[in-house]
CSV table of C-alpha atoms in Angstrom, one decimal:
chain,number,residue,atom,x,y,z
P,1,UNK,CA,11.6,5.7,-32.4
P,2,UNK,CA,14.9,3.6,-33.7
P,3,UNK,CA,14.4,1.0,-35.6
P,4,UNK,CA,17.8,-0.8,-35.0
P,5,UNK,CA,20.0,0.3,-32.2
P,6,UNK,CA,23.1,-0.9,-31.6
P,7,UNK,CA,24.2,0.3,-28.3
P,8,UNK,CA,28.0,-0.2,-28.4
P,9,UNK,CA,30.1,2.4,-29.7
P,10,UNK,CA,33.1,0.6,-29.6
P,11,UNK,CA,34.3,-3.1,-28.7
P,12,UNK,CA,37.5,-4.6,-27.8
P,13,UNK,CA,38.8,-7.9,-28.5
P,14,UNK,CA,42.0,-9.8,-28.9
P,15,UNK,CA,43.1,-12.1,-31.7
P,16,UNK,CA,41.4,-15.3,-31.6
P,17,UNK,CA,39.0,-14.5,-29.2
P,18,UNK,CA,35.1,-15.0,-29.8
P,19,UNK,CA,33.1,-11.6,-29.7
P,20,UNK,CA,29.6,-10.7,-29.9
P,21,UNK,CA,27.8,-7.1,-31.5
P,22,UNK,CA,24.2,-6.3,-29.9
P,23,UNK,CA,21.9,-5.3,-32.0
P,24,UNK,CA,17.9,-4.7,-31.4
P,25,UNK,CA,14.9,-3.9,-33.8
P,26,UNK,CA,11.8,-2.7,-33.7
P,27,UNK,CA,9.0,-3.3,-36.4
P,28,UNK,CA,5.5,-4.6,-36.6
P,29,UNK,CA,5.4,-5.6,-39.5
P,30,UNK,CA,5.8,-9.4,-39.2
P,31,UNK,CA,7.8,-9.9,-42.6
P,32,UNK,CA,11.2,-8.5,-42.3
P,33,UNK,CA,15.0,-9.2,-43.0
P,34,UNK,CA,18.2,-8.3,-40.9
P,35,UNK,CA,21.4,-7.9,-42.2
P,36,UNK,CA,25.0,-7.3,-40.9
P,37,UNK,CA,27.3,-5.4,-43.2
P,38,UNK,CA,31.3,-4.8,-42.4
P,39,UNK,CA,32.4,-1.2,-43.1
P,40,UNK,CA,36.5,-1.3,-43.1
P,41,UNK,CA,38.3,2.3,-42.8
P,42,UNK,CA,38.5,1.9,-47.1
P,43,UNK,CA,34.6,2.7,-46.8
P,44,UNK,CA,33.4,0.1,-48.6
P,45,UNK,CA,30.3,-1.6,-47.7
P,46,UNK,CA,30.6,-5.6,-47.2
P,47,UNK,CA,27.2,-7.8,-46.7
P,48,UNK,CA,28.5,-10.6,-44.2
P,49,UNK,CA,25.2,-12.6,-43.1
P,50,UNK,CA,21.2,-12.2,-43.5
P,51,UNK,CA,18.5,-13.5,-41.2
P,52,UNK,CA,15.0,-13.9,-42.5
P,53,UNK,CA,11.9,-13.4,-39.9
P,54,UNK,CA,10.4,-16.3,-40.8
P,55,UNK,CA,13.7,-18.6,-40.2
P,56,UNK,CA,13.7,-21.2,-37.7
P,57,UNK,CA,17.1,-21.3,-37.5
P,58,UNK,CA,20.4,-19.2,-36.8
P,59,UNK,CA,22.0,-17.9,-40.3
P,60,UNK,CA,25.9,-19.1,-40.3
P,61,UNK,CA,28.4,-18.1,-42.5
P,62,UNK,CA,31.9,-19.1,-41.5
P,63,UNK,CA,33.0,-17.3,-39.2
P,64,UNK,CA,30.0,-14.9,-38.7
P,65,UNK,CA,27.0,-16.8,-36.9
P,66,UNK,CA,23.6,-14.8,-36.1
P,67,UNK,CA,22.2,-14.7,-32.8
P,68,UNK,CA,18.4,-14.6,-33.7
P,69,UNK,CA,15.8,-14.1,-31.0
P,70,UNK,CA,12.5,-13.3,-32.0
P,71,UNK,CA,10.5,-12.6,-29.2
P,72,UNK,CA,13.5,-10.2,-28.1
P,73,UNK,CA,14.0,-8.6,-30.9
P,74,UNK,CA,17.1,-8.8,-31.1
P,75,UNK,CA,20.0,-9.9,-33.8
P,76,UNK,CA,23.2,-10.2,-32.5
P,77,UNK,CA,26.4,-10.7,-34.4
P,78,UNK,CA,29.3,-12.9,-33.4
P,79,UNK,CA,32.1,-13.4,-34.8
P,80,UNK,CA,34.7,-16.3,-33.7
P,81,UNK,CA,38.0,-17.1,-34.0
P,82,UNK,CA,38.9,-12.9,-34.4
P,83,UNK,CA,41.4,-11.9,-36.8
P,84,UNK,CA,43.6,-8.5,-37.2
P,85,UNK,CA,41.4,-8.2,-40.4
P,86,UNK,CA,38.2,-8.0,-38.8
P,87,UNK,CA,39.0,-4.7,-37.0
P,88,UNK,CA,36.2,-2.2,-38.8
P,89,UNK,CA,32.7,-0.8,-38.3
P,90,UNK,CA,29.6,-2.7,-38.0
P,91,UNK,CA,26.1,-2.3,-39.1
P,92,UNK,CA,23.2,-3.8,-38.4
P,93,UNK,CA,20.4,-3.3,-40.9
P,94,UNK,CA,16.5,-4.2,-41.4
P,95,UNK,CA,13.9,-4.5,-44.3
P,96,UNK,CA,10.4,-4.3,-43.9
P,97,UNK,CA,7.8,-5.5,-45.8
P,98,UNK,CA,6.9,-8.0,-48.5
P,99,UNK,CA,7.7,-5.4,-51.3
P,100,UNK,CA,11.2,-4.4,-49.4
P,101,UNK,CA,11.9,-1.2,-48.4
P,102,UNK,CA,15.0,0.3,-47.9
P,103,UNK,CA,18.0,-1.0,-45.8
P,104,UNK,CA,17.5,1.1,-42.5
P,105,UNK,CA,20.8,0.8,-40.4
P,106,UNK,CA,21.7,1.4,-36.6
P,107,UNK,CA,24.1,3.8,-35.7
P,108,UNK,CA,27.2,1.1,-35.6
P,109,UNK,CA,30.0,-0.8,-33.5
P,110,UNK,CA,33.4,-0.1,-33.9
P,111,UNK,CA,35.5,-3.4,-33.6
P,112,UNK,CA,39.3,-3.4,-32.6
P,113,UNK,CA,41.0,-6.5,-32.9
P,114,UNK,CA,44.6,-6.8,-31.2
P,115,UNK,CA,47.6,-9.0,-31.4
R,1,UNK,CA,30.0,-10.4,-61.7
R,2,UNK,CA,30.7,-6.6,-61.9
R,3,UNK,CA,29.8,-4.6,-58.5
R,4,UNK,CA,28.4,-1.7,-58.2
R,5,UNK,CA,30.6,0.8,-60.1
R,6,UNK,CA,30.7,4.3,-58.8
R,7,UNK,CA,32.5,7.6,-59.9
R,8,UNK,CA,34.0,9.9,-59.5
R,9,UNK,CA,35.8,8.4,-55.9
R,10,UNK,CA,36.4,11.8,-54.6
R,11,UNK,CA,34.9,15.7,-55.0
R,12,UNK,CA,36.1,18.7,-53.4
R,13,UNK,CA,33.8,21.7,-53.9
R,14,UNK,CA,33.1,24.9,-52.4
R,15,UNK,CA,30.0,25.8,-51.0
R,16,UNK,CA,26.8,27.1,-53.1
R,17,UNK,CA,28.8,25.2,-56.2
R,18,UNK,CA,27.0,22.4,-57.7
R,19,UNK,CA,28.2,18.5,-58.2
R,20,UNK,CA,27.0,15.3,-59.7
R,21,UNK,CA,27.7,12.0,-58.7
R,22,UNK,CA,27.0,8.7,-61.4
R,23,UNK,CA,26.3,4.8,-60.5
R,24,UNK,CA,25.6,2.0,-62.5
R,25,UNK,CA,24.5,-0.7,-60.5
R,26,UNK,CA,24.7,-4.7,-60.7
R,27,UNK,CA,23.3,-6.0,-64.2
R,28,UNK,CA,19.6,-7.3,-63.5
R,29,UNK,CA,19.3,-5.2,-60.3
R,30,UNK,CA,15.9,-4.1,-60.1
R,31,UNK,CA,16.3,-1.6,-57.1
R,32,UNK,CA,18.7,1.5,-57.0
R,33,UNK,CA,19.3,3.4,-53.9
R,34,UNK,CA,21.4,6.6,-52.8
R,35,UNK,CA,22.5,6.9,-49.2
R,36,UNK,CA,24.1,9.3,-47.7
R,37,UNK,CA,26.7,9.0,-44.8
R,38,UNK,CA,28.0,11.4,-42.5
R,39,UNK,CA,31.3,10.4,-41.0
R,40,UNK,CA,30.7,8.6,-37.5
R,41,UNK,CA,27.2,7.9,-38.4
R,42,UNK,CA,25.2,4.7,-40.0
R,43,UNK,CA,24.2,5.1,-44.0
R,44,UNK,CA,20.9,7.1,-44.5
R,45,UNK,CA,18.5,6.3,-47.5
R,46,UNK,CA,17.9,9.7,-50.0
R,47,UNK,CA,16.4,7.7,-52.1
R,48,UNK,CA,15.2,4.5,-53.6
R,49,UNK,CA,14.4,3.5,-57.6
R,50,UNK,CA,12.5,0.5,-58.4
R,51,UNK,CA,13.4,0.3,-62.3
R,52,UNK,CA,12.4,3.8,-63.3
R,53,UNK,CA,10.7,4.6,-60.9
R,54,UNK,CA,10.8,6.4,-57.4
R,55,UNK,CA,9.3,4.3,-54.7
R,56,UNK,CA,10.9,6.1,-51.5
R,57,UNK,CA,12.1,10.1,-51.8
R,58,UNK,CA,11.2,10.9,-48.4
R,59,UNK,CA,14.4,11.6,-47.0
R,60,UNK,CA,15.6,13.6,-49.8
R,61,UNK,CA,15.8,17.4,-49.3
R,62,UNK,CA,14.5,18.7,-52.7
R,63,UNK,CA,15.0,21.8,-52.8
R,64,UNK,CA,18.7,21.1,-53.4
R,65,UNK,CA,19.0,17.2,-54.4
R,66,UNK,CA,17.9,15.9,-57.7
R,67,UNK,CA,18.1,12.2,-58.9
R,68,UNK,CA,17.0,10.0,-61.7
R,69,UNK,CA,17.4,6.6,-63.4
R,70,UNK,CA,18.2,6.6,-66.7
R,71,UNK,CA,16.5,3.8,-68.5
R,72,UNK,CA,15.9,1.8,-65.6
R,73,UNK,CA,19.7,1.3,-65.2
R,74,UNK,CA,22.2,4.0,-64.4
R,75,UNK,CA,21.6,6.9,-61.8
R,76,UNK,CA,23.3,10.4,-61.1
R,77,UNK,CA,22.2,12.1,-57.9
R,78,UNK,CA,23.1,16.2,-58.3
R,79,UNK,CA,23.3,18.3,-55.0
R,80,UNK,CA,22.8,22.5,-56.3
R,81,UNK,CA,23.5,23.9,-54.5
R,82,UNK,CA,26.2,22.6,-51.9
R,83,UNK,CA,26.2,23.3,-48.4
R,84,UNK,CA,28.9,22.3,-45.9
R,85,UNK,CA,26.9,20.3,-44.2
R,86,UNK,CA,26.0,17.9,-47.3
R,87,UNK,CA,29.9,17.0,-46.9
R,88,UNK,CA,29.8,13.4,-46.4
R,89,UNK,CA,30.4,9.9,-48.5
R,90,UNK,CA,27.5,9.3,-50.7
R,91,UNK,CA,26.7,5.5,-51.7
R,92,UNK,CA,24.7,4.2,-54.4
R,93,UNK,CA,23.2,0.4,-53.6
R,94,UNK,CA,21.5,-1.7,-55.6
R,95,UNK,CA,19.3,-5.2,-54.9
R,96,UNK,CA,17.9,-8.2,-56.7
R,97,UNK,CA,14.4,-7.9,-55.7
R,98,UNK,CA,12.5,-10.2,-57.9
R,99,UNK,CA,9.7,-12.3,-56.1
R,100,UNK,CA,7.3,-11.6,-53.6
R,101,UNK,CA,9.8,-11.6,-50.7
R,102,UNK,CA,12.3,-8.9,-52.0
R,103,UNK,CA,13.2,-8.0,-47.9
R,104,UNK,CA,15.1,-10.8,-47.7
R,105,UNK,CA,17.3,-9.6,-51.0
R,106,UNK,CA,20.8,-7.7,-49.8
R,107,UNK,CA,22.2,-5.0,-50.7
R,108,UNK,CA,25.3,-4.7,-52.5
R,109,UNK,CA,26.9,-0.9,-52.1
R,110,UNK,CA,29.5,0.7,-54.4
R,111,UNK,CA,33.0,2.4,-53.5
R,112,UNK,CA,31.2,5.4,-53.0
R,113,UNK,CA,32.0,9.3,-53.3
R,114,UNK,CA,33.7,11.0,-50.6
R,115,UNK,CA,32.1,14.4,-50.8
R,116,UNK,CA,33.8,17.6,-49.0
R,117,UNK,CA,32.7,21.2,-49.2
R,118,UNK,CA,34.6,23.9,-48.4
């Protein structure tokens, strides 16, 4: 079974505009971490926001915010305010564990922003 | 602070030749990974270093892929041989992880190594 799945290949959004990436986990272990990295089409891998299991409320981080529900498990990113810049792939990612296994990631949104 | 470097950027080889790619990850970094990412598709783990040693090699097809830390700091992950379908970029992470929670410590990734075999 997936642990994350990210369900939209590709979204759509124009400049300024608020827009929201789905993402859903699946674990049982009841200490975990979710994470939201930006891939641009230079490859490079950028951490943008982190959500602990144990945290009572939403991680922000400018312009990024974190849609946590627990009992859904889901983790959706949205992003406000859009800008030209923010057109790349998305990853949603997950660590299990106490000791901290490996990032596992979902399969990815890509995210076109137009003037 | 320095990132994660990564060399070389790109490698063009030809099939049942062998390559080597090096990483030196971020100064203090307790936890080294290689992933692997085929174009389209979402990083996969090859395999994790806690200092020197291996704590996750699972996913790494041995009968072709080597990797090792040197002194609990730099890494080079070998492929011998190549196949066409180990063309793909190949990132080397590292993480923090000091304390009992390490799952809530990032990841930072390198440039990586865009890999093609012909």
């Amino acid at each position: 079974a997936q642990k994350i799945t990210q369900t939209q290949p590709g979204m759509f959004v124009q400049e300024k505009e608020a827009v929201t990436l789905d993402c859903t986990y699946d674990t049982s272990d009841p200490s975990y971490g979710l994470f939201w990295y930006k891939q641009p089409s230079s490859g490079e891998m950028i951490f943008l926001i982190y959500q602990g299991s144990y945290d009572q409320q939403n991680a922000t981080e400018g312009r990024y915010s974190l849609n946590f529900q627990k009992a859904r498990k889901s983790a959706n990113l949205v992003i406000s305010a859009s800008q030209l810049g923010d057109s790349a792939m998305y990853f949603c990612a997950m660590r299990e564990g106490q000791a901290g296994t490996a990032l596992i990631f979902g399969k990815g949104t890509t995210l076109s922003v137009s003037s | 602070e320095a990132g994660v470097a990564q060399s070389p950027r790109y490698k063009i080889i030809e099939k049942r030749q062998s390559v080597a790619f090096w990483c030196n990850p971020i100064s203090g970094h307790a936890t080294l990974y290689w992933y692997q990412q085929i174009l389209g598709q979402g990083p996969k783990l090859l395999i994790q270093f806690q200092n020197n040693g291996v704590v996750d090699d699972s996913q790494l097809p041995k009968d072709r892929f080597s990797a090792e830390r040197l002194k609990g700091v730099d890494s080079t992950l070998k492929i011998q041989p190549a196949k066409l379908e180990d063309s793909a970029v190949y990132l080397c992470a590292s993480s923090l992880d000091r304390g009992i929670s390490s799952y809530n410590s990032p990841l930072h990734f390198g440039n990586g190594t865009r890999l093609t075999v012909t």
